[in-house]
Tab-separated table of C-alpha atoms and ligand atoms in Angstrom:
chain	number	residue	atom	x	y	z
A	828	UNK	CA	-18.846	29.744	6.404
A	829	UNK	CA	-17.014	31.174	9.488
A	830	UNK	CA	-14.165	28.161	10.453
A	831	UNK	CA	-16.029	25.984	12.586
A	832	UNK	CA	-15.021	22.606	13.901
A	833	UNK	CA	-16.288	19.403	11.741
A	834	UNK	CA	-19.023	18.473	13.830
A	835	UNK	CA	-20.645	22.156	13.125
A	836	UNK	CA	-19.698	22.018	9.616
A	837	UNK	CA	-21.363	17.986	8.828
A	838	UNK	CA	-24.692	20.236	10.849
A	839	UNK	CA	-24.242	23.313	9.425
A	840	UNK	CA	-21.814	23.917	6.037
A	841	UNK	CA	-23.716	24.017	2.945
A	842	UNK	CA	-27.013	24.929	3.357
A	843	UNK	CA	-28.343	28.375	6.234
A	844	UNK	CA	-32.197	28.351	6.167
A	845	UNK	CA	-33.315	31.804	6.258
A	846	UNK	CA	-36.197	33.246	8.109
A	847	UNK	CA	-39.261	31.200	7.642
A	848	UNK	CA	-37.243	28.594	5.804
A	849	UNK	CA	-36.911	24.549	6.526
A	850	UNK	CA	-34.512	23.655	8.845
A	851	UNK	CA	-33.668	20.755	6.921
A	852	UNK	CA	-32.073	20.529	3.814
A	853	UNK	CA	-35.223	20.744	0.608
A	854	UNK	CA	-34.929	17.856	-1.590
A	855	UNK	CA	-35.361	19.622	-5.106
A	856	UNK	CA	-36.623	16.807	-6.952
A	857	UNK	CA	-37.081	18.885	-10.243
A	858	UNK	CA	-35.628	18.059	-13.518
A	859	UNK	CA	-35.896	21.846	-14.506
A	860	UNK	CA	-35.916	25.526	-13.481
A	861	UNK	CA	-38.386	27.981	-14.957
A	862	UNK	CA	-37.430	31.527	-16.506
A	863	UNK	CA	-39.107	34.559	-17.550
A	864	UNK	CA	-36.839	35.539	-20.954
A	865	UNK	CA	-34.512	33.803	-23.003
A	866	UNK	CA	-31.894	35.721	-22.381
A	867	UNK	CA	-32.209	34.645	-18.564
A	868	UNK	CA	-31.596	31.824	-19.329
A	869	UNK	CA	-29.223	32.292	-22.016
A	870	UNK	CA	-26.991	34.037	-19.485
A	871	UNK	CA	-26.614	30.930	-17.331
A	872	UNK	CA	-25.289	28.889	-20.508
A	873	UNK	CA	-23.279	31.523	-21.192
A	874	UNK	CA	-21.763	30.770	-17.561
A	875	UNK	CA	-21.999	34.255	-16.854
A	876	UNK	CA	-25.152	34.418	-14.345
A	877	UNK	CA	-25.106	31.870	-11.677
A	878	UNK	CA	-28.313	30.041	-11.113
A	879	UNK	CA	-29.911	26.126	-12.392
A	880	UNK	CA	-31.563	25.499	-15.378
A	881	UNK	CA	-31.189	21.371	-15.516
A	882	UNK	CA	-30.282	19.432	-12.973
A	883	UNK	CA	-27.783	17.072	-14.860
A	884	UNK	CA	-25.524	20.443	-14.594
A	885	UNK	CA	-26.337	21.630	-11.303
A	886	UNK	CA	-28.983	21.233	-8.355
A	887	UNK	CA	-29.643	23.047	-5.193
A	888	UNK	CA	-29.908	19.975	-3.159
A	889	UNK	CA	-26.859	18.353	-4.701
A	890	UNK	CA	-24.716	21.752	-4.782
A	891	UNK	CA	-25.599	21.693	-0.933
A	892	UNK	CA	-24.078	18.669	-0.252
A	893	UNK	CA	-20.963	19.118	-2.527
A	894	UNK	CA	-20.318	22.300	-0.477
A	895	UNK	CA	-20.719	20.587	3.014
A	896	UNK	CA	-18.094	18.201	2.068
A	897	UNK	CA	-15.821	20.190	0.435
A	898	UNK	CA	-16.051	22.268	3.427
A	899	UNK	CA	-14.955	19.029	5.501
A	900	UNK	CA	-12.267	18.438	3.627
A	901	UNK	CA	-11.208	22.296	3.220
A	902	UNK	CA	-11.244	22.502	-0.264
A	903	UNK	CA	-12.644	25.056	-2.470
A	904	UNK	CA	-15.591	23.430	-4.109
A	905	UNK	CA	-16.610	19.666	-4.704
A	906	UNK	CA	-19.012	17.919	-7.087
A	907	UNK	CA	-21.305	14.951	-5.968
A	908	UNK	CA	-21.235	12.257	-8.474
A	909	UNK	CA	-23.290	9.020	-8.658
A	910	UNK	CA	-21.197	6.748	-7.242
A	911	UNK	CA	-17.098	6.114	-6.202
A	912	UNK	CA	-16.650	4.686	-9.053
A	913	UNK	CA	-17.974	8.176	-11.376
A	914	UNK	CA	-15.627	10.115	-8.462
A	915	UNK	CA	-12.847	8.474	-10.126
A	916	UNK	CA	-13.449	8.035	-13.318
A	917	UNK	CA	-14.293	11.779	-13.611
A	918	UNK	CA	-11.429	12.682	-11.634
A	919	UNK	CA	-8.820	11.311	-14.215
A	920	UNK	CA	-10.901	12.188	-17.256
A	921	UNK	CA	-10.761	16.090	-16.512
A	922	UNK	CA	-7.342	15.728	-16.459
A	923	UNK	CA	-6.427	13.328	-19.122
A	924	UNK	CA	-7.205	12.434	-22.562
A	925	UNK	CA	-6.114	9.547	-24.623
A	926	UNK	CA	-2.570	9.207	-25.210
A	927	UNK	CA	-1.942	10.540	-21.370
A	928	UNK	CA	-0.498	8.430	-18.424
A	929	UNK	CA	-1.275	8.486	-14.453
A	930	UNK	CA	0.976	7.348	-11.984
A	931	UNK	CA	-1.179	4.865	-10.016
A	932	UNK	CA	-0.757	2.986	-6.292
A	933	UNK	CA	-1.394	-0.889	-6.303
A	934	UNK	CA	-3.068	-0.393	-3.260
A	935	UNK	CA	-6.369	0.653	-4.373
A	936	UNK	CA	-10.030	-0.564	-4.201
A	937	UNK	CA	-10.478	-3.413	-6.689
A	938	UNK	CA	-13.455	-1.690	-8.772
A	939	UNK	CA	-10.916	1.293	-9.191
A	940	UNK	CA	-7.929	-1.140	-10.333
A	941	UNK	CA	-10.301	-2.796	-12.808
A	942	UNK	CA	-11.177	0.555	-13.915
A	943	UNK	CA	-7.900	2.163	-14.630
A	944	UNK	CA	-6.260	-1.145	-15.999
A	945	UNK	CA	-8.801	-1.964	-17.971
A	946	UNK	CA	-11.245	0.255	-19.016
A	947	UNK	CA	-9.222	3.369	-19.029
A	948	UNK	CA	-6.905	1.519	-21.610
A	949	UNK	CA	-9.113	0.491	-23.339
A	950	UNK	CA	-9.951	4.427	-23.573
A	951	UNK	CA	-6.348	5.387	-24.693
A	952	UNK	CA	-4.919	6.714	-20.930
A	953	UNK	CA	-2.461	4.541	-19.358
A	954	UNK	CA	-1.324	3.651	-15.644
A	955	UNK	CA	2.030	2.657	-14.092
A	956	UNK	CA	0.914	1.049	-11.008
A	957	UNK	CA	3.547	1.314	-7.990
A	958	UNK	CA	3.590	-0.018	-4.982
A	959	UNK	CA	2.611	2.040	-2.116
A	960	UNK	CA	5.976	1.081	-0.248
A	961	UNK	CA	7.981	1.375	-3.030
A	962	UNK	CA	11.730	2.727	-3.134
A	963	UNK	CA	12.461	6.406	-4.724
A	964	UNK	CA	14.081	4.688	-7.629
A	965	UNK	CA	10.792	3.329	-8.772
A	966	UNK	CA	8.384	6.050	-7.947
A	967	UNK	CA	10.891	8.090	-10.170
A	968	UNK	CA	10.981	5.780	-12.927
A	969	UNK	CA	6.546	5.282	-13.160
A	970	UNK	CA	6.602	9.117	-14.652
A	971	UNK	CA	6.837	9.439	-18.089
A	972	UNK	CA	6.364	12.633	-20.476
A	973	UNK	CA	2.758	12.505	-20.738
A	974	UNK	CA	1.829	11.761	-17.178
A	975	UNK	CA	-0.805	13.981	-15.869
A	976	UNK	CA	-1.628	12.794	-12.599
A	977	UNK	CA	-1.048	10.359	-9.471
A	978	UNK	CA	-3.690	8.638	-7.329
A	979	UNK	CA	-3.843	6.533	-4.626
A	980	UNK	CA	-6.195	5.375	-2.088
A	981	UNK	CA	-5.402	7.597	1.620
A	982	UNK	CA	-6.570	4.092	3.133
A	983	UNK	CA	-6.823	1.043	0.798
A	984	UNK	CA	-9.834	-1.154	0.390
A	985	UNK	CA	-8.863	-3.776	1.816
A	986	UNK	CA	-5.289	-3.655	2.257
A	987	UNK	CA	-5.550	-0.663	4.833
A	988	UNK	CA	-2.492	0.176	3.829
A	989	UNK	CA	-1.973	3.998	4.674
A	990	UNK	CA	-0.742	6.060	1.890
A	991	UNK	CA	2.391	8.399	2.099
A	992	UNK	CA	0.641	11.685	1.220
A	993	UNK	CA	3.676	13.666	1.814
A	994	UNK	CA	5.884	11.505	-0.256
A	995	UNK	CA	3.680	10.824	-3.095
A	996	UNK	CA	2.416	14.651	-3.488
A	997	UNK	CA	5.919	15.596	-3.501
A	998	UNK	CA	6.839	12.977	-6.597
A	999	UNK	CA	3.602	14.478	-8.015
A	1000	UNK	CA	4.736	18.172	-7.398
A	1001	UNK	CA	7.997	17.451	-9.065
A	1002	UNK	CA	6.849	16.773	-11.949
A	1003	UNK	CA	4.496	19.203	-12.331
A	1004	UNK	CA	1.129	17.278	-12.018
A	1005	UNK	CA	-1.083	16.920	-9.110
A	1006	UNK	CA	-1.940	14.113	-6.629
A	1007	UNK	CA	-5.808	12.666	-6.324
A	1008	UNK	CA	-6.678	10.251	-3.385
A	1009	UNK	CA	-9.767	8.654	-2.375
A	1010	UNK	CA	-10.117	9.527	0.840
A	1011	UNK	CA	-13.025	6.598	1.557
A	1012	UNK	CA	-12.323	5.201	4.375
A	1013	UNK	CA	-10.712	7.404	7.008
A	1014	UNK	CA	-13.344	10.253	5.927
A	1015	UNK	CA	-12.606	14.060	6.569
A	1016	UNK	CA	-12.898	12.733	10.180
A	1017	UNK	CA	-9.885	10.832	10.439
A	1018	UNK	CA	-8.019	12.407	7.904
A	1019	UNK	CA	-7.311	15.581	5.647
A	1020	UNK	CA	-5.571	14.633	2.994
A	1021	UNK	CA	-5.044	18.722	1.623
A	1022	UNK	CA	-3.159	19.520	4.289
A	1023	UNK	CA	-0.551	16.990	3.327
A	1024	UNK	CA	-0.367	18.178	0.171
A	1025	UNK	CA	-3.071	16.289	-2.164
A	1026	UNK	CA	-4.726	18.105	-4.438
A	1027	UNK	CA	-7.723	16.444	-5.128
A	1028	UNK	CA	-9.512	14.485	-3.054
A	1029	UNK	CA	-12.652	11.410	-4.167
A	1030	UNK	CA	-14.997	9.697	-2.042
A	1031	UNK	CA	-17.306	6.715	-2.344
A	1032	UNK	CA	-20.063	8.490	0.091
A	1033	UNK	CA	-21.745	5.168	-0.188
A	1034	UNK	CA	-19.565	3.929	2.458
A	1035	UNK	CA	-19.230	5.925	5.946
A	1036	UNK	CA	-20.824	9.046	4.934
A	1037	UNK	CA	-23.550	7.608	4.127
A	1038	UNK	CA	-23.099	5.414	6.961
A	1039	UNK	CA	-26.663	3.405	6.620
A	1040	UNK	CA	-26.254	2.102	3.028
A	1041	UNK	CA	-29.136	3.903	1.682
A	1042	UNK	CA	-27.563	5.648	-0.981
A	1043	UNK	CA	-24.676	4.828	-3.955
A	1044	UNK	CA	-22.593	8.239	-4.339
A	1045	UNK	CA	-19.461	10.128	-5.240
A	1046	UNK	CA	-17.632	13.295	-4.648
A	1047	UNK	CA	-14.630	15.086	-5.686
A	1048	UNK	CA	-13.196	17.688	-3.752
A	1049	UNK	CA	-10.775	20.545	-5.600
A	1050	UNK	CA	-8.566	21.923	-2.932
A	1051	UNK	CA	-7.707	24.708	-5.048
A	1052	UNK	CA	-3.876	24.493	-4.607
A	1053	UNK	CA	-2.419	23.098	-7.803
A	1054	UNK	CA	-1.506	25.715	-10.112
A	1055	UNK	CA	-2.596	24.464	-13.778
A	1056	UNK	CA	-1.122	27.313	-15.332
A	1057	UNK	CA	2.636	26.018	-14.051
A	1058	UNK	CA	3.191	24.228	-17.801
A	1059	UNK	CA	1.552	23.077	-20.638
A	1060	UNK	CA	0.361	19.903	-19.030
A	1061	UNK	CA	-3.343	20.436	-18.933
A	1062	UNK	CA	-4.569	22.172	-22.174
A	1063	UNK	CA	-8.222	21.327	-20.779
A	1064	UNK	CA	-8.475	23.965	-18.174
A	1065	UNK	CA	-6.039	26.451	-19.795
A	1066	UNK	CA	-7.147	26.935	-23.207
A	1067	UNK	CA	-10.158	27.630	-24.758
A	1068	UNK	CA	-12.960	25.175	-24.611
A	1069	UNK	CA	-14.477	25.075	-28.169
A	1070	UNK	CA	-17.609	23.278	-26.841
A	1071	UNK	CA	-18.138	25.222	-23.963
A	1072	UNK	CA	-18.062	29.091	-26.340
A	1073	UNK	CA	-14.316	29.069	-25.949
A	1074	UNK	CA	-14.304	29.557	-22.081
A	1075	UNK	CA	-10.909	29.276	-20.695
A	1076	UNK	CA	-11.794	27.845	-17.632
A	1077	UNK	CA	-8.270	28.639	-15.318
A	1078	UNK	CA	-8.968	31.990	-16.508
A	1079	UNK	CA	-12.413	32.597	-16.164
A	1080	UNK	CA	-12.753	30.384	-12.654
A	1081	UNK	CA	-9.286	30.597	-11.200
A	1082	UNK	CA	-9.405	28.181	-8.209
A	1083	UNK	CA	-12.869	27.065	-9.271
A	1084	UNK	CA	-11.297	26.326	-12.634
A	1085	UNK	CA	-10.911	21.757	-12.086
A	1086	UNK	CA	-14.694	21.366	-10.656
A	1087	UNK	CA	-16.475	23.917	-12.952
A	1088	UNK	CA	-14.647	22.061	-16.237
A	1089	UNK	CA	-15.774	18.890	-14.396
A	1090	UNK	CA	-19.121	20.140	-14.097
A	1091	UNK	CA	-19.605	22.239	-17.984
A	1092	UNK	CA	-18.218	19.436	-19.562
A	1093	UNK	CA	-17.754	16.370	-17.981
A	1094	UNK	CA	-21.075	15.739	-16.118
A	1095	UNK	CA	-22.866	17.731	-19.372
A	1096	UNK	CA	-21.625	14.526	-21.724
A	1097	UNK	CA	-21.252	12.161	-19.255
A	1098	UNK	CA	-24.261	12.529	-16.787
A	1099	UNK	CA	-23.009	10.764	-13.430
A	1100	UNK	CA	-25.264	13.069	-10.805
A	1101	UNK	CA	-26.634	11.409	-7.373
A	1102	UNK	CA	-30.778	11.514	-7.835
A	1103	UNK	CA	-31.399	14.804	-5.513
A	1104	UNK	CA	-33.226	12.519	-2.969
A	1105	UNK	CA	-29.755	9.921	-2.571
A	1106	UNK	CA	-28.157	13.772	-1.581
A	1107	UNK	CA	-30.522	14.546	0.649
A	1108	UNK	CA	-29.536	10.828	2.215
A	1109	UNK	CA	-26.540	11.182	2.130
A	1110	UNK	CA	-26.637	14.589	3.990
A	1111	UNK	CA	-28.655	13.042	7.054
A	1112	UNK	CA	-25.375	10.599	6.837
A	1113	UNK	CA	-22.973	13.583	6.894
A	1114	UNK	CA	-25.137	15.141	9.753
A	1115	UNK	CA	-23.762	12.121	12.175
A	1116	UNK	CA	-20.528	11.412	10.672
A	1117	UNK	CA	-17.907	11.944	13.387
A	1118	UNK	CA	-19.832	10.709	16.027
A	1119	UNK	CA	-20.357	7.645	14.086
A	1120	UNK	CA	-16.431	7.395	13.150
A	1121	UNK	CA	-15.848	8.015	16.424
A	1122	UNK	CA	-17.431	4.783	17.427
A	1123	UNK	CA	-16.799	2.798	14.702
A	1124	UNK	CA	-12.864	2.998	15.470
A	1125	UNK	CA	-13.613	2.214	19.263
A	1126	UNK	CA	-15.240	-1.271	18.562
A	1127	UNK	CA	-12.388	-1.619	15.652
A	1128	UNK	CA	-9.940	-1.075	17.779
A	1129	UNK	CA	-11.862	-3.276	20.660
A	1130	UNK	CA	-12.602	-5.883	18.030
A	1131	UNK	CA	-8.476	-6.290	16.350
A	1132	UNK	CA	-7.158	-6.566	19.922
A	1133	UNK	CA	-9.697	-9.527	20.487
A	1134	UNK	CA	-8.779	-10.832	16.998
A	1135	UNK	CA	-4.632	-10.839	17.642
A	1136	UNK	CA	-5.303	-12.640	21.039
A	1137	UNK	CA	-7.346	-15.467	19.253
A	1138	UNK	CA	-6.082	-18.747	18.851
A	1139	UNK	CA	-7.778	-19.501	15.943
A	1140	UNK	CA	-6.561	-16.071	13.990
A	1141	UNK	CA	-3.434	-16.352	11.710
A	1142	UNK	CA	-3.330	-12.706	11.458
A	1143	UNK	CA	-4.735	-9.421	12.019
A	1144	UNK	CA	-4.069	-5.973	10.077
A	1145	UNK	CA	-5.128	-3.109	11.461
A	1146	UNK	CA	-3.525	0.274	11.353
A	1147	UNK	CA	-4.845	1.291	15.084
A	1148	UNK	CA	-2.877	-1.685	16.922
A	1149	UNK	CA	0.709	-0.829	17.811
A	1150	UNK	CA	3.277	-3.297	15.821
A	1151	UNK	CA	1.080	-3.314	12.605
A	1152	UNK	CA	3.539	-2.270	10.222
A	1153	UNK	CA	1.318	0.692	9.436
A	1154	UNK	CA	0.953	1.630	12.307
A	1155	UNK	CA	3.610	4.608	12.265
A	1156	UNK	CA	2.072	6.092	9.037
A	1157	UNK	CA	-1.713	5.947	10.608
A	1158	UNK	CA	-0.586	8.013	13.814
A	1159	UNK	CA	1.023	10.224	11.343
A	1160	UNK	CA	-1.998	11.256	8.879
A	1161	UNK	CA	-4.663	9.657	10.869
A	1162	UNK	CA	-3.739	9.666	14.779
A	1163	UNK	CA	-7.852	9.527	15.679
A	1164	UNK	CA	-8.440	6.525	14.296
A	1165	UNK	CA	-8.240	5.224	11.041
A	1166	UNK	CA	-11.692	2.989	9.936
A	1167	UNK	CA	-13.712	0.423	11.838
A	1168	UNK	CA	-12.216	-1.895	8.626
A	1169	UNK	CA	-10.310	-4.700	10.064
A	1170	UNK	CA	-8.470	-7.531	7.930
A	1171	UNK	CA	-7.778	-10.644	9.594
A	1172	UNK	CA	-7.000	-14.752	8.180
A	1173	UNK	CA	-8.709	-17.608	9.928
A	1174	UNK	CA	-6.134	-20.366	10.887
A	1175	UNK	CA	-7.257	-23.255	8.028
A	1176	UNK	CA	-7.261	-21.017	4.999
A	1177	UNK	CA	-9.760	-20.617	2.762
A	1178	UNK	CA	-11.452	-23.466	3.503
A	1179	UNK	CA	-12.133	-22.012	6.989
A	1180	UNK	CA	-12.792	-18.755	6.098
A	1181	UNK	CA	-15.486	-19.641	4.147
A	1182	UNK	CA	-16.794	-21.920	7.047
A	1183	UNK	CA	-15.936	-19.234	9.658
A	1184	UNK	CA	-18.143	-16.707	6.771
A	1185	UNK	CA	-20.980	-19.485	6.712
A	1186	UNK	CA	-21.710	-19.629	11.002
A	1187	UNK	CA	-21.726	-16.016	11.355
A	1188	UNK	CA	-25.178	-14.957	13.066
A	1189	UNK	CA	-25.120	-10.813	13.610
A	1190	UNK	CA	-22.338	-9.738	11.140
A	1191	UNK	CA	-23.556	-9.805	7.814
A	1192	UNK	CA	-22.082	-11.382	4.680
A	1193	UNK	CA	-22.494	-8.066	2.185
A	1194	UNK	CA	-20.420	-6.518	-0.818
A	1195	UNK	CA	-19.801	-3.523	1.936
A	1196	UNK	CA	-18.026	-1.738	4.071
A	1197	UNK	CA	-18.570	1.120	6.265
A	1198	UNK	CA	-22.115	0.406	7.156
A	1199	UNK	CA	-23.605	0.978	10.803
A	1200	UNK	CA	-24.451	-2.608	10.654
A	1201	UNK	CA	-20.977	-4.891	11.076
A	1202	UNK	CA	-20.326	-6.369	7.761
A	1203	UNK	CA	-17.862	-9.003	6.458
A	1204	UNK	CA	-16.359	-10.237	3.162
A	1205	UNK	CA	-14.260	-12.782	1.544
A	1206	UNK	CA	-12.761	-10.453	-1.441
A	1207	UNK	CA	-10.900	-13.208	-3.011
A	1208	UNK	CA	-14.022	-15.105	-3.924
A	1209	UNK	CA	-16.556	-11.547	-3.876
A	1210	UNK	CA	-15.413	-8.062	-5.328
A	1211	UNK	CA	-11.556	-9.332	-6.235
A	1212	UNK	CA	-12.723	-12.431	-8.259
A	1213	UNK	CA	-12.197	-10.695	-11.551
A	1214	UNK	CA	-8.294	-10.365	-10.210
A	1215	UNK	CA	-5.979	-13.222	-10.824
A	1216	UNK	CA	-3.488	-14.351	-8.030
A	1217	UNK	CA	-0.816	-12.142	-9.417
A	1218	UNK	CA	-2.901	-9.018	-9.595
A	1219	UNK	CA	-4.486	-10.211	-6.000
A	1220	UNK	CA	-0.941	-10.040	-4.435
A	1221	UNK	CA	0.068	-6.723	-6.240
A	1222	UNK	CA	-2.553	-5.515	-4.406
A	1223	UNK	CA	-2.079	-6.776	-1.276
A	1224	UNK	CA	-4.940	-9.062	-1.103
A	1225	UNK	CA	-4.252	-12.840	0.547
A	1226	UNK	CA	-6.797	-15.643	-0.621
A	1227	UNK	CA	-7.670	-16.186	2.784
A	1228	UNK	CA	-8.382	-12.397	3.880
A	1229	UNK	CA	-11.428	-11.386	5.590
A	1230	UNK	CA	-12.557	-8.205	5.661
A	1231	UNK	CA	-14.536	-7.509	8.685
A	1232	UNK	CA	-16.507	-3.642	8.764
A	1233	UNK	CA	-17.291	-2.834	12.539
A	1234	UNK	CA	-20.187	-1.462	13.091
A	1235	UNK	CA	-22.107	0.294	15.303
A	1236	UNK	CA	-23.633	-2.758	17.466
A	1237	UNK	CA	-22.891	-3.341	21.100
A	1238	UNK	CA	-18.989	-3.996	20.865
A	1239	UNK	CA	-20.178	-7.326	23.383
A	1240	UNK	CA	-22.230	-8.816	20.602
A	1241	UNK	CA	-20.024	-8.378	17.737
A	1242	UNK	CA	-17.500	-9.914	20.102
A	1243	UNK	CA	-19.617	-12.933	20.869
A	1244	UNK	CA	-20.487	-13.824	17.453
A	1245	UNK	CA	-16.705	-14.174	16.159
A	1246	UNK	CA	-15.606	-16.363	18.566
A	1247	UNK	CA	-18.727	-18.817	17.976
A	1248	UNK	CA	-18.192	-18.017	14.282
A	1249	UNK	CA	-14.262	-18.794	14.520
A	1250	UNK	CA	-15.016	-22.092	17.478
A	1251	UNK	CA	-16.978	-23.510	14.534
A	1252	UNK	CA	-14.971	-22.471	11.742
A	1253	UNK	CA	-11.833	-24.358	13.207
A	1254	UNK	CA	-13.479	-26.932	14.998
B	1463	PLP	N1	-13.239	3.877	-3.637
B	1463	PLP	C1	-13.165	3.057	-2.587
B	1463	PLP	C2	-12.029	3.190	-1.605
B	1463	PLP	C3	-14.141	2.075	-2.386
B	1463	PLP	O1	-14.052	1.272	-1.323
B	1463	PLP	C4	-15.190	1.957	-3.323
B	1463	PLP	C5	-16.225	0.927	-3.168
B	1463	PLP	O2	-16.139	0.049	-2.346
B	1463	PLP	C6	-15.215	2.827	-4.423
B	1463	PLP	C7	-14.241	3.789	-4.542
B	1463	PLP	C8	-16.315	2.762	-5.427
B	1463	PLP	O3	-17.430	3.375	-4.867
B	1463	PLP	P1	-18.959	3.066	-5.282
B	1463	PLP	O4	-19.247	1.677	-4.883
B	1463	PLP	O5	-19.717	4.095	-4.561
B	1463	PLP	O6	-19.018	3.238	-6.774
């Protein structure tokens, strides 16, 4: 597609109707493709004819909404997954087997950290997790032989601390292995993580893009930069594949080469893909995205000012309000805005956080962010529990920390209902 601005492309990319055709995107909700020979067919497994013949590999609706995004994010081709969570699990496992090691930020959604520290060890890959802020000395020190990757979160969940894209992707680069982010929260909108250097970029689309919490979804996003070929690092996309008929997928796929391995092999054994319908979800999501992150960072921004003036707030993070100690990085890689996520501690602790959680009337108590409704959460107590005190600290997550989502709502109401919430909560 032609380079149009973002609003066009979250409209347009991905899907032209032609003459006679529906103007909105088809959901096809088909398991299966018919053909009229075998060796049709048998060209597509072959990879050597393009067209679908099961939709666990590859479906119009879903391929639709992989290319919108990764035309958001300027990348060269994406894959929608079933959730965040298969984003980055599939992420690391097309570049690493057991016995490999990724670099990894502290400052990263909770589910992820779980899944990398645990899981993924359990699995044979290992993780040195470094602080987002950390000195040369120790970024230097994480990489070891058999690292194959680094990842970190371009805006963490809920720390909102903003990553050093530059600085990271240039560790990464020096070592001869590429950087992944999760680009969640600030969305293509607020920030474009290739153009700092990343390589690959995740999303949970559950969360703005979807925008309406309808749908649970992933993507990955290849920006088609890294050159795999550069050392013998990633034997996976430079020699033969014995269970895909010995394709060589950097040769055969050049750029394409990371999201059609991801596709022929991982999604093949694996399975994560979004239901056709969820795409088609979230595509009506995409359709309104910047005008929705538009006016989600207003009311933020509206919503921490009210929050620092507030006697009965301890403290407020927020990457938009001049003096956070963010605040330089955000105006660097994400000078629109950066989420309507705000983090803020009730004076009392966590006895009054859960009191200030308990008198809310508009903003909802929900495992979510990101939603066009406002939504708040305790994560100590909620999605962190599994984390002990250390591991809450590593990752920048106080026992008293609420995480407040701004939504969408008259910025007047949201307004109202903290301070009754807060007058009652430290009463
Ligand atoms: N990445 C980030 C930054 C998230 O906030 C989340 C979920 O909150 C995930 C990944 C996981 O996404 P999902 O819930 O869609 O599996």
């Amino acid at each position: 597609m032609q380079d149009f601005g973002l609003a066009t492309k979250c409209l347009r990319a991905g899907y032209t109707p032609k003459n006679g055709e529906p103007i909105a995107l088809p959901i096809v909700q088909s398991t299966t493709y018919k053909y009229e020979s075998s060796d049709a067919m048998g060209a597509l497994f072959d990879l050597e004819a393009d067209g679908y013949f099961y939709t666990r590999l590859a479906n119009p609706t879903n391929d639709a909404v992989a290319a919108k995004i990764a035309a958001l994010e300027g990348g060269v081709a994406g894959v929608l997954t079933s959730s965040g969570q298969a984003a980055n699990l599939f992420a690391v496992l097309n570049l690493c087997s057991a016995g490999d090691h990724v670099v990894a930020s502290t400052a990263i959604y909770g589910g992820t950290f779980n899944l990398f520290n645990v899981t993924l060890r359990r699995f044979g890959i290992d993780f040195t997790f470094v602080s987002p802020d950390c000195d040369d000395e120790t970024l230097e020190a994480a990489f070891c032989e058999n690292t194959k990757a680094v990842f970190g979160e371009t805006l963490s969940n809920p720390s909102l601390n903003v990553f050093d894209i530059e600085r990271f992707a240039a560790a990464a680069h020096r070592h001869g292995v590429p950087l992944i982010v999760d680009n969640t929260f600030p969305t293509p909108v607020n920030c474009r993580p290739f153009l700092f250097g990343a390589d690959i970029v995740t999303h949970s689309t559950t969360k703005y893009m979807d925008g309406h919490a309808t749908q649970v979804g992933g993507v990955i996003v290849d920006s088609g930069n890294f050159d795999w070929t550069q050392n013998d690092k990633f034997p996976g996309l430079t020699t033969p594949d014995d269970s895909y008929h010995g394709v060589t997928y950097t040769e055969r796929f050049g750029k394409a080469a990371f999201i059609t391995k991801c596709v022929a092999q991982l999604m093949r054994d694996l399975g994560s893909i979004p239901s056709p319908h969820n795409a088609f979800l979230l595509n009506l999501g995409l359709e309104t995205l910047p005008l929705r992150v538009k006016k989600h960072c207003e009311n933020a921004q509206a919503v921490a000012k009210y929050l620092q003036n507030n006697k009965n707030v301890s403290w407020v993070s927020f990457p938009g309000l001049p003096g956070d100690p963010e605040y330089a990085k955000a105006q660097k890689y994400m000078p629109h805005g950066t989420s309507g996520v705000i983090s803020f501690g009730v004076k009392g602790g966590r006895a009054a956080a859960t009191k200030f959680m308990d008198a809310l009337r508009l903003c909802n108590i929900v495992t979510h962010v990101a939603d066009a409704r406002t939504c708040v959460l305790h994560p100590a107590s909620t999605t962190h529990r599994q984390l002990t005190d250390a591991q809450l600290e590593e990752c920048g997550v106080k026992p008293d920390l609420i995480r407040l989502s701004v939504g969408l709502e008259d910025v007047e109401d949201i307004l109202a209902d903290l301070e009754q919430a807060l007058a009652v909560a430290t009463a």
